């Protein structure tokens, strides 16, 4: 069952999502050569709490941090470490969730550290635009498959592959709710979207193949062929004529 949220519940989700958006904005300029991923995580945790929220990932299924920091061929769920230093030319995906008033927000961006290769820049652009394409497909009456297909179509048209092992998800009272939202699908398939459904849509694209390997830490997902990956995510509410992006910085 895909839960419909009340306007008041959506406002709580907007509060949580805005904290995520704000902290991601603040993190962007800190993603510079020399910073460790643990430093980024400590900053994120402090700012989430200062803004009156609770980190959503910390302790979730044993995840040990506030932030996921996934560099280059790492796709998602990179665990922050004092031993991992960002280097010039890296692309760094930051993924974070927060809870306020019992409701969740979740968002991700990929950031360039220093000057990155033209291919890396293009991967970031295409992944970010594939999220825009997905958002443009959201409205009451559309089918979930329309949204999933929009990502796949845009990625394929730009010669990039879509990760199939990880998906977006419903969100609200829990970090992960129904439905699961793959970044591929058939138009006209899947559940009909209704106003008040709240979704976390999160394209993960690779420059090479999309096969995934999870490292020995049990979390870090990397592209099997070592090709670069990017990840963008927004938490949204479905509206009658489109979508309300809850994780947009105010
Ligand atoms: N945005 C990711 C997701 O929704 C982050 C989850 S990381 C975890 O699945 F640590 F919380 F698992
Ligand atoms: Co998510």
Coordinates of C-alpha atoms and ligand atoms in Angstrom, one line a residue:
X1 CA 0.0 0.0 0.0
X2 CA 1.3 3.4 -0.9
X3 CA 0.4 5.8 1.9
X4 CA -1.2 9.2 1.1
X5 CA 0.1 11.9 3.5
X6 CA -1.9 14.7 4.9
X7 CA -0.9 18.3 4.2
X8 CA 0.4 18.6 7.8
X9 CA 2.5 15.4 7.4
X10 CA 3.9 16.8 4.1
X11 CA 4.9 20.0 6.0
X12 CA 6.8 17.9 8.5
X13 CA 8.5 16.1 5.6
X14 CA 9.3 19.5 4.1
X15 CA 11.0 20.6 7.3
X16 CA 13.1 17.4 7.4
X17 CA 13.9 17.6 3.7
X18 CA 14.9 21.3 3.9
X19 CA 17.4 20.4 6.7
X20 CA 18.9 17.9 4.3
X21 CA 18.9 20.4 1.4
X22 CA 20.5 23.1 3.6
X23 CA 23.2 20.8 5.0
X24 CA 24.0 19.4 1.5
X25 CA 24.4 23.1 0.3
X26 CA 26.7 23.8 3.2
X27 CA 28.8 20.7 2.5
X28 CA 29.4 21.5 -1.2
X29 CA 32.1 24.1 -0.6
X30 CA 33.8 21.8 1.9
X31 CA 34.3 19.0 -0.7
X32 CA 37.8 20.1 -1.6
X33 CA 41.1 18.2 -2.1
X34 CA 42.5 17.3 1.3
X35 CA 39.2 17.0 3.3
X36 CA 38.5 13.5 4.8
X37 CA 35.1 11.9 4.4
X38 CA 34.9 11.6 8.2
X39 CA 35.3 15.4 8.4
X40 CA 32.4 15.9 6.0
X41 CA 30.3 13.4 8.1
X42 CA 31.1 15.2 11.4
X43 CA 30.1 18.5 9.9
X44 CA 26.9 17.0 8.6
X45 CA 25.9 15.5 11.9
X46 CA 26.6 18.7 13.8
X47 CA 24.6 20.8 11.4
X48 CA 21.6 18.4 11.2
X49 CA 21.3 18.5 15.0
X50 CA 21.8 22.3 15.2
X51 CA 18.9 22.6 12.7
X52 CA 16.7 20.6 15.0
X53 CA 16.7 17.3 13.2
X54 CA 18.0 13.8 13.8
X55 CA 20.3 12.0 11.3
X56 CA 18.2 9.3 9.5
X57 CA 20.9 7.0 8.3
X58 CA 22.9 6.8 11.6
X59 CA 22.1 3.3 13.1
X60 CA 19.8 2.4 10.2
X61 CA 20.4 -1.3 9.7
X62 CA 23.7 -0.7 11.5
X63 CA 24.9 2.1 9.1
X64 CA 27.6 3.9 11.2
X65 CA 27.3 7.5 10.0
X66 CA 25.1 10.5 9.2
X67 CA 26.3 10.9 5.6
X68 CA 27.1 8.5 2.8
X69 CA 30.1 9.7 0.8
X70 CA 30.7 7.8 -2.4
X71 CA 33.7 8.8 -4.5
X72 CA 34.3 8.1 -8.2
X73 CA 33.5 4.4 -8.9
X74 CA 31.7 4.2 -5.6
X75 CA 28.0 4.4 -6.5
X76 CA 26.2 4.7 -3.1
X77 CA 26.6 3.9 0.7
X78 CA 30.3 4.9 1.0
X79 CA 31.1 5.0 4.7
X80 CA 32.9 8.1 5.9
X81 CA 36.5 7.4 7.2
X82 CA 39.3 9.6 8.7
X83 CA 41.6 7.6 6.3
X84 CA 39.7 8.6 3.1
X85 CA 40.8 11.9 1.7
X86 CA 39.2 13.6 -1.2
X87 CA 41.6 14.3 -4.1
X88 CA 41.6 16.8 -6.9
X89 CA 39.5 15.5 -9.8
X90 CA 37.2 13.3 -7.7
X91 CA 33.5 13.3 -8.0
X92 CA 31.9 12.9 -4.6
X93 CA 28.3 11.8 -4.0
X94 CA 26.8 13.0 -0.7
X95 CA 23.6 11.3 0.4
X96 CA 21.8 12.2 3.6
X97 CA 18.5 11.8 5.5
X98 CA 17.0 13.6 8.4
X99 CA 14.0 13.2 10.7
X100 CA 11.8 15.9 12.2
X101 CA 8.5 15.3 14.0
X102 CA 8.7 11.6 13.1
X103 CA 8.9 12.3 9.3
X104 CA 11.8 11.7 7.0
X105 CA 13.6 13.6 4.2
X106 CA 16.3 12.2 1.9
X107 CA 18.4 13.8 -0.8
X108 CA 21.7 13.4 -2.6
X109 CA 24.0 15.4 -4.9
X110 CA 27.3 14.7 -6.6
X111 CA 30.0 17.4 -6.3
X112 CA 33.2 17.9 -8.2
X113 CA 36.4 18.3 -6.1
X114 CA 38.6 20.7 -8.0
X115 CA 38.8 20.3 -11.8
X116 CA 37.2 17.0 -13.0
X117 CA 37.4 15.4 -16.4
X118 CA 34.9 16.4 -19.1
X119 CA 33.4 12.8 -18.9
X120 CA 32.9 13.2 -15.2
X121 CA 31.3 16.6 -15.6
X122 CA 29.0 15.1 -18.3
X123 CA 28.1 12.2 -16.1
X124 CA 27.1 14.6 -13.3
X125 CA 25.0 16.7 -15.7
X126 CA 23.2 13.8 -17.3
X127 CA 22.5 12.2 -13.9
X128 CA 21.1 15.5 -12.5
X129 CA 19.0 16.0 -15.6
X130 CA 17.7 12.5 -15.5
X131 CA 16.3 13.4 -12.1
X132 CA 14.7 16.5 -13.6
X133 CA 13.2 14.2 -16.3
X134 CA 11.8 11.9 -13.6
X135 CA 10.3 14.8 -11.7
X136 CA 8.7 16.1 -14.9
X137 CA 6.9 12.8 -15.3
X138 CA 5.3 13.0 -11.8
X139 CA 1.7 14.1 -11.4
X140 CA -1.5 12.6 -10.1
X141 CA -2.8 10.1 -12.7
X142 CA 0.6 9.2 -14.1
X143 CA 1.9 5.7 -13.6
X144 CA 5.0 5.0 -11.6
X145 CA 6.5 3.2 -14.6
X146 CA 6.4 6.6 -16.5
X147 CA 8.7 8.1 -13.9
X148 CA 11.1 5.1 -13.9
X149 CA 11.2 5.0 -17.7
X150 CA 12.0 8.7 -17.9
X151 CA 15.4 8.2 -16.1
X152 CA 16.3 5.1 -18.2
X153 CA 15.4 6.8 -21.4
X154 CA 17.4 10.0 -20.7
X155 CA 20.4 8.0 -19.5
X156 CA 20.3 5.7 -22.6
X157 CA 19.9 8.7 -25.0
X158 CA 23.1 10.1 -23.5
X159 CA 25.0 6.8 -23.6
X160 CA 25.0 6.2 -19.9
X161 CA 23.9 3.1 -17.9
X162 CA 21.5 2.9 -15.0
X163 CA 22.2 1.0 -11.8
X164 CA 19.5 -1.7 -11.3
X165 CA 20.4 -3.0 -7.9
X166 CA 19.4 0.1 -6.0
X167 CA 16.2 2.0 -6.3
X168 CA 14.3 5.1 -5.0
X169 CA 11.5 4.5 -2.6
X170 CA 8.4 5.8 -0.9
X171 CA 9.3 7.9 2.2
X172 CA 7.4 9.5 5.1
X173 CA 7.1 8.0 8.5
X174 CA 9.9 5.6 7.5
X175 CA 13.0 6.1 5.4
X176 CA 11.9 3.4 3.1
X177 CA 8.2 2.9 2.3
X178 CA 6.3 1.5 -0.7
X179 CA 6.7 1.7 -3.6
X180 CA 10.2 0.8 -4.7
X181 CA 11.2 3.1 -7.6
X182 CA 13.7 1.6 -10.0
X183 CA 15.5 3.9 -12.5
X184 CA 14.1 1.9 -15.4
X185 CA 10.7 0.7 -16.3
X186 CA 7.9 0.5 -18.8
X187 CA 5.7 3.5 -19.5
X188 CA 2.1 2.9 -18.5
X189 CA 3.0 0.2 -16.0
X190 CA 2.9 0.2 -12.2
X191 CA 0.7 1.9 -9.7
X192 CA -1.2 5.1 -10.5
X193 CA 0.3 8.1 -8.7
X194 CA -2.1 10.1 -6.4
X195 CA -1.7 13.5 -4.8
X196 CA -0.2 13.2 -1.4
X197 CA 2.1 10.3 -2.2
X198 CA 5.7 11.1 -1.1
X199 CA 8.6 9.6 -3.0
X200 CA 12.4 9.7 -2.9
X201 CA 13.5 9.5 -6.5
X202 CA 17.2 8.8 -6.9
X203 CA 18.9 8.1 -10.3
X204 CA 22.3 6.4 -10.1
X205 CA 24.2 6.4 -13.4
X206 CA 27.5 5.0 -14.5
X207 CA 29.8 6.0 -17.4
X208 CA 30.5 2.3 -18.2
X209 CA 28.6 -0.8 -17.2
X210 CA 26.0 -0.7 -14.4
X211 CA 27.0 -4.0 -12.7
X212 CA 27.5 -3.5 -9.0
X213 CA 29.9 -5.0 -6.4
X214 CA 29.4 -4.4 -2.7
X215 CA 32.8 -4.1 -0.9
X216 CA 33.9 -6.1 2.2
X217 CA 32.6 -3.4 4.5
X218 CA 29.1 -4.6 3.7
X219 CA 28.0 -1.2 2.4
X220 CA 30.1 0.5 -0.2
X221 CA 28.6 -0.3 -3.6
X222 CA 31.0 0.2 -6.5
X223 CA 30.7 -0.2 -10.3
X224 CA 32.1 -3.7 -11.2
X225 CA 34.1 -2.3 -14.1
X226 CA 35.5 0.6 -12.0
X227 CA 33.7 3.3 -14.1
X228 CA 32.6 6.6 -12.6
X229 CA 29.1 6.8 -11.0
X230 CA 26.9 9.8 -10.0
X231 CA 23.8 10.0 -7.8
X232 CA 21.2 12.7 -7.3
X233 CA 18.1 12.4 -5.1
X234 CA 15.1 14.5 -4.1
X235 CA 12.2 13.9 -1.8
X236 CA 8.9 15.0 -3.4
X237 CA 5.2 15.0 -2.9
X238 CA 2.9 14.1 -5.8
X239 CA 0.4 17.0 -6.6
X240 CA -2.6 17.1 -9.0
X241 CA -0.5 18.8 -11.7
X242 CA 3.0 17.8 -10.9
X243 CA 5.2 17.5 -7.9
X244 CA 6.3 19.5 -4.9
X245 CA 10.1 19.2 -4.4
X246 CA 10.3 19.0 -0.6
X247 CA 14.2 18.8 -0.6
X248 CA 14.7 22.1 -2.5
X249 CA 16.8 24.6 -0.4
X250 CA 14.5 27.4 0.6
Ligands
LIG1 N1 19.4 7.4 0.0 C1 19.8 6.1 0.4 C2 18.5 5.2 0.4 O1 17.5 5.8 0.4 C3 20.5 6.1 1.6 C4 20.3 4.9 2.6 S1 21.8 4.7 3.4 C5 21.5 4.0 4.8 O2 18.5 4.1 0.4 F1 22.6 4.1 5.5 F2 20.6 4.6 5.5 F3 21.2 2.8 4.6
LIG2 CO1 16.9 7.4 -0.7

